[in-house]
Amino acid sequence: MSEESKPVARPPRPTYAPIITVQQHILREQRRFAGVSGEFSWLLSGITLATKLIEAKVRRAGLADILGSAGETNVQGEVQQKLDIYANEMLLNALSVRESVAMLASEENEQPLLAHGGSPHAKYIVVFDPLDGSSNIDVCGSVGTTFSILRRTTTDLDSEVSADEVLQPGSKQVAAGYVVYGPSTMLVYSAGNGAHGFTLDPAVGAFVLSHPNIRIPAYGKYYSMNEAYLDRSPAIYQEYVHRLRDGSLGRPYASRYVGSMASDIHRTLLKGGVFLYPPTADHAQGKLRLLYEANPIAFIVEQAGGSATDGHGRILDIQPTSIHQRTPLVVGGPDEMRAFAKIAAAAR
Ligand code: P6P
C-alpha cells in the first residue's frame, strides 16, 4: 500500500484529561442559540480578557500604585478605588470593540454608554459591576466582577439604541456570570444551560473548566449576612435568622460573611446555605443593585437549582424602572429558600 493510500493514524489516547477553556465551552454553548454566528463567544471573550487584565492588577494591588481611592466618588456616591476605575476601563474598552455589543451599562457610570457609536446590527447589551467589594482591596480581601448579557428589545437593529432597553427583567438575560478574585480567580457563568465554573490557570492565562454543571446543595451549614443590620431589618428576616441560628429549621447554622458579594455567593453556590441582604431602616430597598448584582446572581443560582427572591417575589421577574435601582436579596439552596418563603408567607 503506497504512503498516500495509508489511512491517517488516529491521535494517541490522551494520558492527561483534556482541558476545556471557557472559550471552547462558550463555542459549544452558543450552538444552542439559533443563528448565533460566533458573535456571542466573541462578546464573552471580551469579558474574560478584561477580567484577566483586572486579575493581573488585583494580584499586584499592594505593589503598584493602584491601592487606595482615586479621590473621586462614583454615581453611587461611593469613594472610587483606583482599581474600580481601572476595572471599569478594561471592561468598557474590551467590550466596546465587540461588533455585537450595542450598549454598555456599568455601576461606575450614571448612564449607559453606546458601544463604538452604536453600530448597526449590534444585538447585545452588557451590564456589569466592574469591581464589586472594592473596599476589601486595601486589606487584601477578595473582590469580584458581575455581568449580565441582554438582547436589544427591538428587532430593528438599525434603530437608535435607547437607554431604556437596559431596563429588562432578569428573566430576559441571555447569559450572566461573576468572577471572584480570591486565592484563585474563578469565573462562573451560565448561558441558560447550567452553571459552570472555570479557574484561571496563571501559567497559561486561560480560564479552565474546573466546576462543570454546578448544583447548589439541598441545604448548607452557613447563612451569610451583615449581622449588624439584623435588628433594623423587617421582622420576617429577624425570625428567619433566629431560626437559622437555633436549629429550628432543621439544623443549627453558622455564619460566614466576607462583605464581598461574589465571594459570599460563591461559597453559598458551592457549599449550600443562604445569602441575604435585607431591607433596613436606612435602606428600604437594601443595598445591592438589581441589574448588575442581584440579576446575574439570581440567574446563576437558579441554573444551579437554587432560587432568589426580594422577599415578595422572584428576583428575575422584577421589572426594573431605573438602571441603578436597589433590591433586597435572599438567595440560596432549596431547603433554606423554602423555609424563608414559609416565614414570609405566614407574615402576609
Ligand atoms: P455591607 C460591597 O460593597 C457590596 O456591594 C457587596 O459586594 C457586599 O455584599 C455588600 O456591598 C456589603 O455591604 O453593608 O455589609 O458592607
Tab-separated table of C-alpha atoms and ligand atoms in Angstrom:
chain	number	residue	atom	x	y	z
A	1	MET	CA	0.000	0.000	0.000
A	2	SER	CA	1.529	3.344	-1.069
A	3	GLU	CA	2.206	6.032	1.543
A	4	GLU	CA	-0.591	8.198	0.095
A	5	SER	CA	-3.245	5.481	0.449
A	6	LYS	CA	-2.366	4.522	4.043
A	7	PRO	CA	-5.165	5.641	6.460
A	8	VAL	CA	-4.096	8.562	8.640
A	9	ALA	CA	-3.319	7.352	12.162
A	10	ARG	CA	-5.681	8.421	14.940
A	11	PRO	CA	-4.099	10.574	17.682
A	12	PRO	CA	-2.920	8.520	20.660
A	13	ARG	CA	-5.355	8.338	23.588
A	14	PRO	CA	-4.565	11.364	25.794
A	15	THR	CA	-2.797	10.445	29.022
A	16	TYR	CA	-3.991	13.741	30.581
A	17	ALA	CA	-7.638	14.787	30.954
A	18	PRO	CA	-8.272	17.274	28.110
A	19	ILE	CA	-8.552	20.840	29.408
A	20	ILE	CA	-11.618	22.777	28.308
A	21	THR	CA	-11.170	26.519	28.261
A	22	VAL	CA	-14.065	28.908	28.746
A	23	GLN	CA	-13.767	29.873	25.055
A	24	GLN	CA	-14.243	26.257	23.960
A	25	HIS	CA	-17.128	25.887	26.386
A	26	ILE	CA	-18.811	29.055	25.115
A	27	LEU	CA	-18.433	27.951	21.472
A	28	ARG	CA	-20.159	24.688	22.387
A	29	GLU	CA	-22.850	26.546	24.314
A	30	GLN	CA	-23.603	29.038	21.578
A	31	ARG	CA	-24.506	26.261	19.164
A	32	ARG	CA	-27.730	26.120	21.199
A	33	PHE	CA	-28.658	29.623	20.001
A	34	ALA	CA	-30.152	29.587	16.527
A	35	GLY	CA	-28.433	31.986	14.163
A	36	VAL	CA	-25.627	32.875	16.521
A	37	SER	CA	-22.553	33.093	14.349
A	38	GLY	CA	-19.738	33.163	16.899
A	39	GLU	CA	-20.577	36.754	17.906
A	40	PHE	CA	-21.738	35.565	21.324
A	41	SER	CA	-18.490	33.779	22.087
A	42	TRP	CA	-16.552	36.793	20.760
A	43	LEU	CA	-18.546	39.004	23.158
A	44	LEU	CA	-17.883	36.732	26.135
A	45	SER	CA	-14.194	36.621	25.222
A	46	GLY	CA	-14.200	40.395	25.733
A	47	ILE	CA	-15.338	39.847	29.304
A	48	THR	CA	-12.792	37.111	30.009
A	49	LEU	CA	-9.979	39.238	28.528
A	50	ALA	CA	-10.938	42.220	30.693
A	51	THR	CA	-11.202	40.099	33.844
A	52	LYS	CA	-7.716	38.657	33.209
A	53	LEU	CA	-6.361	42.211	32.948
A	54	ILE	CA	-8.210	43.101	36.163
A	55	GLU	CA	-6.865	39.987	37.886
A	56	ALA	CA	-3.301	40.927	36.977
A	57	LYS	CA	-3.771	44.306	38.667
A	58	VAL	CA	-5.639	42.909	41.689
A	59	ARG	CA	-2.790	40.394	42.158
A	60	ARG	CA	-0.325	43.268	42.433
A	61	ALA	CA	-2.575	45.789	44.218
A	62	GLY	CA	-0.196	46.116	47.160
A	63	LEU	CA	2.811	46.748	44.918
A	64	ALA	CA	1.748	49.042	42.135
A	65	ASP	CA	0.426	52.489	42.896
A	66	ILE	CA	-3.084	51.159	42.473
A	67	LEU	CA	-4.182	50.996	46.094
A	68	GLY	CA	-6.389	53.475	47.781
A	69	SER	CA	-9.023	55.814	46.500
A	70	ALA	CA	-8.793	57.791	43.327
A	71	GLY	CA	-10.201	60.732	45.201
A	72	GLU	CA	-13.369	60.622	43.080
A	73	THR	CA	-16.831	59.450	44.058
A	74	ASN	CA	-18.928	57.430	41.627
A	75	VAL	CA	-22.584	57.706	40.702
A	76	GLN	CA	-23.341	55.648	43.811
A	77	GLY	CA	-21.726	58.332	45.964
A	78	GLU	CA	-19.100	55.717	46.866
A	79	VAL	CA	-15.420	56.674	47.020
A	80	GLN	CA	-13.927	55.163	43.879
A	81	GLN	CA	-10.894	52.966	44.472
A	82	LYS	CA	-8.276	53.274	41.742
A	83	LEU	CA	-8.851	49.619	40.848
A	84	ASP	CA	-12.577	50.386	40.358
A	85	ILE	CA	-11.666	52.866	37.649
A	86	TYR	CA	-9.111	50.548	36.075
A	87	ALA	CA	-11.541	47.599	36.067
A	88	ASN	CA	-14.283	49.735	34.554
A	89	GLU	CA	-11.997	50.965	31.793
A	90	MET	CA	-10.831	47.434	30.978
A	91	LEU	CA	-14.399	46.200	30.540
A	92	LEU	CA	-15.525	49.288	28.607
A	93	ASN	CA	-12.520	49.064	26.271
A	94	ALA	CA	-12.712	45.307	25.697
A	95	LEU	CA	-16.463	45.287	25.097
A	96	SER	CA	-16.878	48.488	23.110
A	97	VAL	CA	-14.900	46.962	20.226
A	98	ARG	CA	-17.092	43.861	20.075
A	99	GLU	CA	-19.292	44.478	16.997
A	100	SER	CA	-22.190	42.563	18.550
A	101	VAL	CA	-22.394	44.933	21.544
A	102	ALA	CA	-24.789	47.849	21.153
A	103	MET	CA	-24.715	49.357	24.650
A	104	LEU	CA	-22.830	49.046	27.944
A	105	ALA	CA	-24.111	49.859	31.419
A	106	SER	CA	-21.759	49.967	34.393
A	107	GLU	CA	-22.139	50.525	38.127
A	108	GLU	CA	-19.459	53.192	37.692
A	109	ASN	CA	-21.328	55.195	35.044
A	110	GLU	CA	-24.529	57.131	35.663
A	111	GLN	CA	-25.900	56.484	32.176
A	112	PRO	CA	-25.457	53.583	29.760
A	113	LEU	CA	-22.813	54.104	27.063
A	114	LEU	CA	-23.137	53.394	23.354
A	115	ALA	CA	-20.580	50.845	22.223
A	116	HIS	CA	-18.477	52.109	19.273
A	117	GLY	CA	-21.138	54.648	18.417
A	118	GLY	CA	-23.897	52.038	18.452
A	119	SER	CA	-23.021	50.211	15.266
A	120	PRO	CA	-25.963	48.768	13.320
A	121	HIS	CA	-26.855	45.078	13.746
A	122	ALA	CA	-25.325	45.038	17.259
A	123	LYS	CA	-27.835	42.997	19.230
A	124	TYR	CA	-26.434	42.692	22.770
A	125	ILE	CA	-26.392	44.898	25.859
A	126	VAL	CA	-23.858	44.181	28.622
A	127	VAL	CA	-24.472	45.361	32.199
A	128	PHE	CA	-21.760	44.972	34.795
A	129	ASP	CA	-20.266	45.873	38.143
A	130	PRO	CA	-16.567	46.008	37.288
A	131	LEU	CA	-15.185	45.576	40.773
A	132	ASP	CA	-17.653	44.688	43.487
A	133	GLY	CA	-16.495	44.821	47.094
A	134	SER	CA	-13.567	47.059	46.185
A	135	SER	CA	-13.252	48.386	49.749
A	136	ASN	CA	-11.732	44.961	50.510
A	137	ILE	CA	-8.766	45.671	48.238
A	138	ASP	CA	-6.681	47.618	50.762
A	139	VAL	CA	-6.964	44.774	53.268
A	140	CYS	CA	-6.128	42.033	50.769
A	141	GLY	CA	-9.722	40.781	50.760
A	142	SER	CA	-11.394	39.121	47.794
A	143	VAL	CA	-13.308	41.205	45.243
A	144	GLY	CA	-15.472	40.354	42.257
A	145	THR	CA	-16.870	41.320	38.853
A	146	THR	CA	-20.506	40.613	37.966
A	147	PHE	CA	-22.045	40.795	34.475
A	148	SER	CA	-25.338	40.306	32.699
A	149	ILE	CA	-25.965	39.978	28.950
A	150	LEU	CA	-29.266	41.060	27.428
A	151	ARG	CA	-30.530	41.304	23.855
A	152	ARG	CA	-31.780	44.623	22.481
A	153	THR	CA	-35.528	44.920	22.913
A	154	THR	CA	-36.071	45.837	19.262
A	155	THR	CA	-35.828	43.580	16.221
A	156	ASP	CA	-34.927	46.645	14.145
A	157	LEU	CA	-31.199	46.521	14.934
A	158	ASP	CA	-30.575	49.574	12.785
A	159	SER	CA	-32.765	51.684	15.055
A	160	GLU	CA	-31.133	54.070	17.512
A	161	VAL	CA	-30.257	52.396	20.812
A	162	SER	CA	-32.332	53.685	23.721
A	163	ALA	CA	-31.032	53.675	27.305
A	164	ASP	CA	-34.395	52.211	28.376
A	165	GLU	CA	-33.532	48.971	26.578
A	166	VAL	CA	-31.370	48.090	29.564
A	167	LEU	CA	-34.461	48.041	31.826
A	168	GLN	CA	-35.392	44.390	31.274
A	169	PRO	CA	-36.333	41.801	33.904
A	170	GLY	CA	-33.554	39.349	34.782
A	171	SER	CA	-35.545	36.538	33.152
A	172	LYS	CA	-34.552	38.097	29.801
A	173	GLN	CA	-30.834	37.573	30.422
A	174	VAL	CA	-29.137	35.630	27.622
A	175	ALA	CA	-26.179	34.897	29.882
A	176	ALA	CA	-24.746	36.080	33.193
A	177	GLY	CA	-21.798	35.440	35.424
A	178	TYR	CA	-19.348	36.571	38.030
A	179	VAL	CA	-15.610	36.426	38.649
A	180	VAL	CA	-14.154	36.041	42.164
A	181	TYR	CA	-10.617	37.373	42.577
A	182	GLY	CA	-9.611	35.319	45.624
A	183	PRO	CA	-6.834	32.821	46.458
A	184	SER	CA	-7.526	31.652	42.918
A	185	THR	CA	-9.563	33.513	40.329
A	186	MET	CA	-12.776	31.806	39.251
A	187	LEU	CA	-15.298	32.665	36.575
A	188	VAL	CA	-18.799	31.204	36.938
A	189	TYR	CA	-21.205	31.750	34.043
A	190	SER	CA	-24.396	30.426	32.563
A	191	ALA	CA	-25.926	30.840	29.112
A	192	GLY	CA	-29.126	29.169	30.280
A	193	ASN	CA	-27.837	25.610	30.160
A	194	GLY	CA	-26.494	25.065	33.664
A	195	ALA	CA	-23.912	26.995	35.682
A	196	HIS	CA	-20.244	26.276	35.022
A	197	GLY	CA	-17.072	27.257	36.905
A	198	PHE	CA	-13.652	27.979	35.398
A	199	THR	CA	-10.418	28.515	37.304
A	200	LEU	CA	-7.808	30.876	35.869
A	201	ASP	CA	-4.569	28.993	35.271
A	202	PRO	CA	-1.993	31.800	35.637
A	203	ALA	CA	0.648	29.607	33.990
A	204	VAL	CA	-1.198	29.736	30.669
A	205	GLY	CA	-3.553	32.711	31.254
A	206	ALA	CA	-6.661	30.646	30.467
A	207	PHE	CA	-9.881	30.066	32.382
A	208	VAL	CA	-10.066	26.245	32.553
A	209	LEU	CA	-13.260	24.279	33.274
A	210	SER	CA	-12.994	23.144	36.890
A	211	HIS	CA	-16.644	23.004	38.069
A	212	PRO	CA	-18.923	21.733	35.268
A	213	ASN	CA	-22.679	21.823	35.894
A	214	ILE	CA	-22.610	23.281	39.398
A	215	ARG	CA	-25.582	22.175	41.552
A	216	ILE	CA	-26.257	24.047	44.793
A	217	PRO	CA	-26.587	21.549	47.701
A	218	ALA	CA	-30.127	20.958	49.022
A	219	TYR	CA	-29.000	22.578	52.277
A	220	GLY	CA	-25.818	24.044	53.728
A	221	LYS	CA	-24.138	24.889	57.012
A	222	TYR	CA	-23.910	28.677	56.698
A	223	TYR	CA	-26.113	31.704	56.434
A	224	SER	CA	-24.400	34.868	55.200
A	225	MET	CA	-25.437	38.435	56.028
A	226	ASN	CA	-24.164	41.578	57.725
A	227	GLU	CA	-25.492	40.822	61.220
A	228	ALA	CA	-25.093	44.483	62.251
A	229	TYR	CA	-28.271	45.281	60.311
A	230	LEU	CA	-30.481	42.451	61.569
A	231	ASP	CA	-32.153	44.452	64.360
A	232	ARG	CA	-33.021	47.165	61.823
A	233	SER	CA	-34.485	44.687	59.288
A	234	PRO	CA	-38.152	43.680	58.975
A	235	ALA	CA	-39.489	41.061	61.411
A	236	ILE	CA	-39.536	38.213	58.863
A	237	TYR	CA	-35.770	38.498	58.418
A	238	GLN	CA	-35.221	38.571	62.183
A	239	GLU	CA	-37.414	35.487	62.667
A	240	TYR	CA	-35.693	33.692	59.783
A	241	VAL	CA	-32.160	34.330	61.076
A	242	HIS	CA	-33.111	33.467	64.667
A	243	ARG	CA	-34.485	30.139	63.440
A	244	LEU	CA	-31.390	29.504	61.307
A	245	ARG	CA	-29.310	30.064	64.430
A	246	ASP	CA	-31.384	27.965	66.883
A	247	GLY	CA	-31.664	24.911	64.646
A	248	SER	CA	-35.442	25.010	64.323
A	249	LEU	CA	-35.092	24.997	60.529
A	250	GLY	CA	-33.619	21.521	60.564
A	251	ARG	CA	-30.074	22.162	61.755
A	252	PRO	CA	-28.186	24.954	63.564
A	253	TYR	CA	-26.326	27.147	61.073
A	254	ALA	CA	-23.053	29.010	61.460
A	255	SER	CA	-22.471	32.453	59.962
A	256	ARG	CA	-19.959	33.384	57.276
A	257	TYR	CA	-19.718	36.869	55.750
A	258	VAL	CA	-16.886	38.276	53.618
A	259	GLY	CA	-18.639	41.529	52.714
A	260	SER	CA	-17.834	40.958	49.054
A	261	MET	CA	-20.949	39.609	47.352
A	262	ALA	CA	-19.221	37.458	44.710
A	263	SER	CA	-17.279	35.603	47.433
A	264	ASP	CA	-20.285	35.143	49.705
A	265	ILE	CA	-22.394	33.951	46.779
A	266	HIS	CA	-19.656	31.619	45.510
A	267	ARG	CA	-19.443	29.870	48.890
A	268	THR	CA	-23.257	29.592	49.013
A	269	LEU	CA	-23.355	28.168	45.475
A	270	LEU	CA	-20.689	25.527	46.133
A	271	LYS	CA	-21.478	24.660	49.776
A	272	GLY	CA	-25.187	25.461	50.018
A	273	GLY	CA	-26.891	27.706	52.558
A	274	VAL	CA	-28.300	31.205	52.096
A	275	PHE	CA	-27.056	34.750	51.468
A	276	LEU	CA	-29.250	37.658	52.417
A	277	TYR	CA	-29.054	41.414	52.178
A	278	PRO	CA	-32.378	42.553	53.620
A	279	PRO	CA	-34.036	45.969	53.523
A	280	THR	CA	-33.059	48.049	56.570
A	281	ALA	CA	-34.359	51.166	58.274
A	282	ASP	CA	-31.737	53.167	56.349
A	283	HIS	CA	-32.070	51.342	53.021
A	284	ALA	CA	-35.713	50.416	52.351
A	285	GLN	CA	-34.647	48.549	49.204
A	286	GLY	CA	-31.488	47.063	50.670
A	287	LYS	CA	-28.070	47.945	49.235
A	288	LEU	CA	-27.496	45.594	46.308
A	289	ARG	CA	-28.241	46.664	42.749
A	290	LEU	CA	-30.857	44.769	40.761
A	291	LEU	CA	-29.485	44.955	37.223
A	292	TYR	CA	-25.823	44.116	37.722
A	293	GLU	CA	-25.666	42.363	41.097
A	294	ALA	CA	-28.929	40.584	42.003
A	295	ASN	CA	-29.972	39.603	38.453
A	296	PRO	CA	-26.766	37.849	37.361
A	297	ILE	CA	-26.503	36.088	40.738
A	298	ALA	CA	-30.156	35.032	40.647
A	299	PHE	CA	-29.728	33.708	37.082
A	300	ILE	CA	-26.693	31.619	38.038
A	301	VAL	CA	-28.202	30.263	41.275
A	302	GLU	CA	-31.480	29.304	39.565
A	303	GLN	CA	-29.461	27.493	36.895
A	304	ALA	CA	-27.755	25.587	39.731
A	305	GLY	CA	-31.085	24.548	41.307
A	306	GLY	CA	-31.472	27.320	43.887
A	307	SER	CA	-33.682	30.412	43.958
A	308	ALA	CA	-33.586	34.138	44.667
A	309	THR	CA	-36.255	36.496	45.993
A	310	ASP	CA	-36.625	40.123	47.071
A	311	GLY	CA	-38.855	38.973	49.938
A	312	HIS	CA	-42.030	39.303	47.867
A	313	GLY	CA	-41.340	37.540	44.559
A	314	ARG	CA	-38.734	36.113	42.203
A	315	ILE	CA	-35.784	38.442	41.574
A	316	LEU	CA	-35.753	37.575	37.861
A	317	ASP	CA	-39.385	38.717	37.481
A	318	ILE	CA	-38.754	42.269	38.743
A	319	GLN	CA	-39.356	44.882	36.025
A	320	PRO	CA	-36.593	47.489	36.542
A	321	THR	CA	-37.529	51.168	36.449
A	322	SER	CA	-34.042	52.645	36.794
A	323	ILE	CA	-30.544	51.401	35.959
A	324	HIS	CA	-29.076	51.661	39.486
A	325	GLN	CA	-32.122	50.615	41.461
A	326	ARG	CA	-31.520	48.528	44.553
A	327	THR	CA	-33.319	45.399	45.739
A	328	PRO	CA	-33.425	43.280	48.865
A	329	LEU	CA	-31.896	39.872	48.092
A	330	VAL	CA	-32.320	36.434	49.651
A	331	VAL	CA	-30.627	33.740	47.579
A	332	GLY	CA	-29.719	30.135	48.354
A	333	GLY	CA	-30.422	26.433	48.197
A	334	PRO	CA	-33.802	24.652	48.166
A	335	ASP	CA	-34.163	23.962	51.909
A	336	GLU	CA	-33.178	27.437	53.074
A	337	MET	CA	-35.292	29.194	50.449
A	338	ARG	CA	-38.352	27.031	51.204
A	339	ALA	CA	-38.004	27.929	54.875
A	340	PHE	CA	-37.737	31.646	54.084
A	341	ALA	CA	-40.771	31.526	51.758
A	342	LYS	CA	-42.822	29.837	54.503
A	343	ILE	CA	-41.940	32.529	57.065
A	344	ALA	CA	-42.573	35.333	54.548
A	345	ALA	CA	-45.936	33.829	53.516
A	346	ALA	CA	-47.065	33.414	57.143
A	347	ALA	CA	-46.387	37.129	57.719
A	348	ARG	CA	-48.579	38.279	54.800
B	1	P6P	P1	-22.104	45.910	53.803
B	1	P6P	C1	-19.734	45.601	48.519
B	1	P6P	O1	-19.703	46.989	48.813
B	1	P6P	C2	-21.200	45.225	48.317
B	1	P6P	O2	-21.743	45.924	47.254
B	1	P6P	C3	-21.341	43.720	48.110
B	1	P6P	O3	-20.265	43.169	47.460
B	1	P6P	C4	-21.460	43.188	49.520
B	1	P6P	O4	-22.244	42.017	49.590
B	1	P6P	C5	-22.150	44.341	50.261
B	1	P6P	O5	-21.926	45.525	49.497
B	1	P6P	C6	-21.565	44.539	51.631
B	1	P6P	O6	-22.318	45.579	52.238
B	1	P6P	O7	-23.223	46.865	54.111
B	1	P6P	O8	-22.261	44.583	54.535
B	1	P6P	O9	-20.731	46.470	53.920
